[in-house]
Structures are given as C-alpha cells and as structure tokens.
Amino acid sequence: MEMVSISIYSLFIIALALALDAFGVALSLGLNPALKGKNKIMLCASFGFFQFALSFLGAYLGYLFNTYILVIPKLIGGIVIIIVGIMMLKEGMEKSNNKVILDKKMYLILGISVSIDAAVVGFTALNNLKNIQILLLTTVFIGIVTTIICALAFIMSSYLRKINIFSKYADYVAGIILILFGLKMIFL
C-alpha cells in the first residue's frame, strides 16, 4: 500500500491560501456594526467547517468529479458573494437596520461560497492522500487554520470600524470588497 504524505509547511501554505477568501469576506462583514459576537463565531465556524468539509470531499471524490466541477462552483460561489456585496451596498444606501447578513441561511451560503476553492484543491492537490486518517487530519488542519484566520479578520475589522471613515462607509466598503472577491472567484 503506497502512502503519500504532505509536509506541514506545504499544508500550512495551502491552508493559508484557501483561508484568504474567507479572511476577506470576514473582514468585510466585520465592518458591519450590526454583526454581533455570536454572528462572528457562527461565521468563523461556518467558514472553517466548510473549508474542512469541501477539501475532504474534494480529495476523497476528486478522481470522479475532476472534469465536471472545476469551473461551475467557482462561478456559483462568485455570484453568491457578488449578490451579498450588492445587498450590502443597497443597505448602505437605504441606511437600513434590517441586515440581511444576519440571516441564519447566510452562514451556510457564505461558508460554502468561500470554500469552493477548497474542493478544487482537494480534487487537485490532496486527492493523492490514500490514507483516510492522514486525509482527515490534513483537512481538519485546513478548517482550523481558516477558523483562526477568520477570527483574526473579525478582530481587525473591529479596530477598523473605530476609524470614523470606515464606520461611516462600512456597508459601501464591505459591499465593494465582496463584489471584487466575487469577480475574482469567477474570473481568476
């Protein structure tokens, strides 16, 4: 039985790269003053869980879906993030207290959207891990790194929100950042 492993350095670089989309979305969402600690914890957990789950699923089933899944999920994930960005811009223009981001479905939708690339990495980089325990540990590590990175993004955003210009235009800044992340997911 051939056992393939991955170095901790390579794994950490992969985990950081995968966490960057979630970091950007968390930073943008954290600028919203309506987002409470419970919402931030749920978003971090969602982002981390879906990074783990989709990288595991991608690695485990990668050889079956490699030719069909590479483009479509990036497109869907990008579109979802663009829609959330547009909703934030709209809320900023309306000065609305009705925050769509706080809807519980958004934890699921955003978690999956920022984790689509984890499935692709699983398909391409992790599908050679034949040992299920190594695969599980590898993908759990990816999820933990993502959760920590998102928590750092929320901490940073709480400080950025204290800067008057950020708090005044937070919905606009966050909406524009999310739209740019969505476009990046679709076209890059």
CSV table of C-alpha atoms in Angstrom, one decimal:
chain,number,residue,atom,x,y,z
A,1,MET,CA,0.0,0.0,0.0
A,2,GLU,CA,1.5,3.3,-1.1
A,3,MET,CA,1.3,6.0,1.5
A,4,VAL,CA,1.6,9.6,0.3
A,5,SER,CA,2.0,12.4,2.8
A,6,ILE,CA,2.3,16.2,2.6
A,7,SER,CA,4.8,18.3,4.5
A,8,ILE,CA,3.4,20.5,7.3
A,9,TYR,CA,4.9,23.6,5.6
A,10,SER,CA,3.1,22.8,2.3
A,11,LEU,CA,-0.1,22.1,4.1
A,12,PHE,CA,0.1,25.4,6.0
A,13,ILE,CA,0.7,27.3,2.8
A,14,ILE,CA,-2.3,25.5,1.2
A,15,ALA,CA,-4.4,26.2,4.3
A,16,LEU,CA,-3.5,29.9,4.3
A,17,ALA,CA,-4.1,30.3,0.6
A,18,LEU,CA,-7.6,28.7,1.0
A,19,ALA,CA,-8.4,30.9,4.0
A,20,LEU,CA,-7.7,34.2,2.2
A,21,ASP,CA,-11.1,34.4,0.5
A,22,ALA,CA,-12.8,33.7,3.9
A,23,PHE,CA,-10.5,36.3,5.5
A,24,GLY,CA,-11.5,38.9,3.0
A,25,VAL,CA,-15.2,38.2,3.4
A,26,ALA,CA,-14.9,38.1,7.3
A,27,LEU,CA,-13.0,41.4,7.2
A,28,SER,CA,-15.7,42.9,5.1
A,29,LEU,CA,-18.6,41.6,7.1
A,30,GLY,CA,-16.9,42.6,10.3
A,31,LEU,CA,-17.1,46.2,9.3
A,32,ASN,CA,-20.9,45.9,9.7
A,33,PRO,CA,-21.8,47.2,13.2
A,34,ALA,CA,-24.9,45.1,13.4
A,35,LEU,CA,-22.7,41.9,13.4
A,36,LYS,CA,-22.5,40.7,17.0
A,37,GLY,CA,-20.0,38.3,18.6
A,38,LYS,CA,-22.4,35.4,18.2
A,39,ASN,CA,-22.7,36.1,14.4
A,40,LYS,CA,-18.9,36.3,14.1
A,41,ILE,CA,-18.4,33.0,15.9
A,42,MET,CA,-21.0,31.3,13.7
A,43,LEU,CA,-19.4,32.7,10.6
A,44,CYS,CA,-15.9,31.6,11.7
A,45,ALA,CA,-17.3,28.1,12.4
A,46,SER,CA,-19.1,28.0,9.1
A,47,PHE,CA,-16.1,29.1,7.1
A,48,GLY,CA,-13.8,26.6,9.0
A,49,PHE,CA,-16.2,23.7,8.7
A,50,PHE,CA,-16.9,24.2,5.0
A,51,GLN,CA,-13.1,24.6,4.3
A,52,PHE,CA,-12.6,21.2,6.0
A,53,ALA,CA,-15.7,19.5,4.6
A,54,LEU,CA,-15.2,20.6,1.0
A,55,SER,CA,-11.5,19.9,0.9
A,56,PHE,CA,-12.1,16.5,2.4
A,57,LEU,CA,-15.0,15.8,-0.1
A,58,GLY,CA,-12.9,17.1,-3.0
A,59,ALA,CA,-9.9,14.9,-2.1
A,60,TYR,CA,-12.0,11.9,-1.4
A,61,LEU,CA,-14.1,12.1,-4.5
A,62,GLY,CA,-11.7,14.1,-6.7
A,63,TYR,CA,-11.0,11.4,-9.2
A,64,LEU,CA,-14.7,11.1,-10.0
A,65,PHE,CA,-15.6,14.8,-10.4
A,66,ASN,CA,-12.4,16.4,-11.6
A,67,THR,CA,-13.5,17.1,-15.1
A,68,TYR,CA,-17.0,18.4,-14.2
A,69,ILE,CA,-16.6,20.6,-11.1
A,70,LEU,CA,-13.6,22.8,-11.7
A,71,VAL,CA,-15.5,25.8,-13.3
A,72,ILE,CA,-19.1,25.7,-12.1
A,73,PRO,CA,-18.7,26.0,-8.3
A,74,LYS,CA,-16.3,29.0,-8.7
A,75,LEU,CA,-18.9,30.7,-10.8
A,76,ILE,CA,-21.7,30.0,-8.4
A,77,GLY,CA,-19.6,31.0,-5.4
A,78,GLY,CA,-18.5,34.2,-7.1
A,79,ILE,CA,-22.1,35.1,-8.0
A,80,VAL,CA,-23.3,34.5,-4.4
A,81,ILE,CA,-20.6,36.7,-3.0
A,82,ILE,CA,-21.3,39.4,-5.5
A,83,ILE,CA,-25.0,39.3,-4.6
A,84,VAL,CA,-24.2,39.7,-0.9
A,85,GLY,CA,-21.9,42.6,-1.8
A,86,ILE,CA,-24.7,44.2,-3.8
A,87,MET,CA,-27.1,43.7,-0.9
A,88,MET,CA,-24.7,45.4,1.5
A,89,LEU,CA,-24.3,48.4,-0.9
A,90,LYS,CA,-28.1,48.6,-1.1
A,91,GLU,CA,-28.4,48.5,2.7
A,92,GLY,CA,-25.8,51.3,2.9
A,93,MET,CA,-27.8,53.4,0.6
A,94,GLU,CA,-31.0,52.8,2.5
A,95,LYS,CA,-29.4,53.2,5.9
A,96,SER,CA,-31.5,50.1,6.8
A,97,ASN,CA,-31.3,48.4,10.2
A,98,ASN,CA,-32.7,45.2,8.5
A,99,LYS,CA,-29.4,43.4,7.9
A,100,VAL,CA,-29.7,40.5,5.5
A,101,ILE,CA,-26.2,39.3,6.6
A,102,LEU,CA,-27.6,38.3,10.0
A,103,ASP,CA,-30.0,35.8,8.4
A,104,LYS,CA,-29.0,32.3,9.5
A,105,LYS,CA,-29.0,31.0,6.0
A,106,MET,CA,-26.1,33.3,5.2
A,107,TYR,CA,-23.8,31.2,7.4
A,108,LEU,CA,-24.4,28.3,5.2
A,109,ILE,CA,-24.4,30.2,1.9
A,110,LEU,CA,-21.2,32.2,2.7
A,111,GLY,CA,-19.5,29.2,4.2
A,112,ILE,CA,-19.9,27.2,1.1
A,113,SER,CA,-19.2,30.1,-1.2
A,114,VAL,CA,-15.8,30.9,0.2
A,115,SER,CA,-14.9,27.2,0.4
A,116,ILE,CA,-15.5,26.2,-3.2
A,117,ASP,CA,-11.8,26.5,-3.9
A,118,ALA,CA,-11.1,24.1,-1.0
A,119,ALA,CA,-13.0,21.4,-3.0
A,120,VAL,CA,-10.9,22.2,-6.1
A,121,VAL,CA,-7.7,22.0,-4.1
A,122,GLY,CA,-8.9,18.7,-2.7
A,123,PHE,CA,-9.5,17.5,-6.3
A,124,THR,CA,-6.1,18.5,-7.4
A,125,ALA,CA,-3.6,18.6,-4.6
A,126,LEU,CA,-5.0,16.4,-1.9
A,127,ASN,CA,-6.6,13.5,-3.8
A,128,ASN,CA,-3.3,11.6,-3.7
A,129,LEU,CA,-3.6,11.1,0.1
A,130,LYS,CA,-4.7,7.5,0.2
A,131,ASN,CA,-4.6,7.1,4.0
A,132,ILE,CA,-8.0,8.2,5.3
A,133,GLN,CA,-6.5,9.3,8.7
A,134,ILE,CA,-3.9,11.5,7.0
A,135,LEU,CA,-6.6,12.9,4.7
A,136,LEU,CA,-8.8,13.7,7.7
A,137,LEU,CA,-6.0,15.3,9.7
A,138,THR,CA,-5.0,17.3,6.7
A,139,THR,CA,-8.4,18.7,6.0
A,140,VAL,CA,-9.2,19.3,9.7
A,141,PHE,CA,-6.0,21.4,9.8
A,142,ILE,CA,-7.2,23.4,6.8
A,143,GLY,CA,-10.5,24.0,8.6
A,144,ILE,CA,-8.8,25.1,11.9
A,145,VAL,CA,-6.4,27.5,10.1
A,146,THR,CA,-9.4,29.0,8.3
A,147,THR,CA,-11.3,29.5,11.5
A,148,ILE,CA,-8.3,31.2,13.2
A,149,ILE,CA,-7.7,33.4,10.1
A,150,CYS,CA,-11.4,34.5,10.1
A,151,ALA,CA,-11.3,35.3,13.8
A,152,LEU,CA,-8.3,37.5,13.2
A,153,ALA,CA,-10.2,39.2,10.4
A,154,PHE,CA,-13.1,40.0,12.7
A,155,ILE,CA,-10.7,41.3,15.3
A,156,MET,CA,-9.1,43.5,12.7
A,157,SER,CA,-12.4,44.8,11.5
A,158,SER,CA,-13.5,45.8,15.0
A,159,TYR,CA,-10.5,48.1,15.1
A,160,LEU,CA,-11.1,49.4,11.6
A,161,ARG,CA,-14.7,50.1,12.4
A,162,LYS,CA,-13.5,52.6,15.1
A,163,ILE,CA,-11.9,54.7,12.4
A,164,ASN,CA,-14.7,57.2,11.5
A,165,ILE,CA,-14.4,56.9,7.8
A,166,PHE,CA,-14.7,53.1,7.9
A,167,SER,CA,-17.7,53.2,10.2
A,168,LYS,CA,-19.4,55.8,8.1
A,169,TYR,CA,-19.0,54.0,4.9
A,170,ALA,CA,-18.7,50.4,6.2
A,171,ASP,CA,-21.5,49.0,4.1
A,172,TYR,CA,-20.1,50.5,0.9
A,173,VAL,CA,-16.6,49.4,1.6
A,174,ALA,CA,-17.7,45.9,2.5
A,175,GLY,CA,-20.1,45.7,-0.4
A,176,ILE,CA,-17.4,46.7,-2.9
A,177,ILE,CA,-14.8,44.3,-1.4
A,178,LEU,CA,-17.3,41.4,-1.6
A,179,ILE,CA,-18.2,42.3,-5.2
A,180,LEU,CA,-14.4,42.3,-6.1
A,181,PHE,CA,-13.9,38.9,-4.3
A,182,GLY,CA,-16.9,37.5,-6.2
A,183,LEU,CA,-15.4,38.8,-9.5
A,184,LYS,CA,-12.0,37.3,-8.6
A,185,MET,CA,-13.6,33.9,-7.9
A,186,ILE,CA,-15.4,34.0,-11.3
A,187,PHE,CA,-12.6,35.2,-13.5
A,188,LEU,CA,-9.4,34.1,-11.8
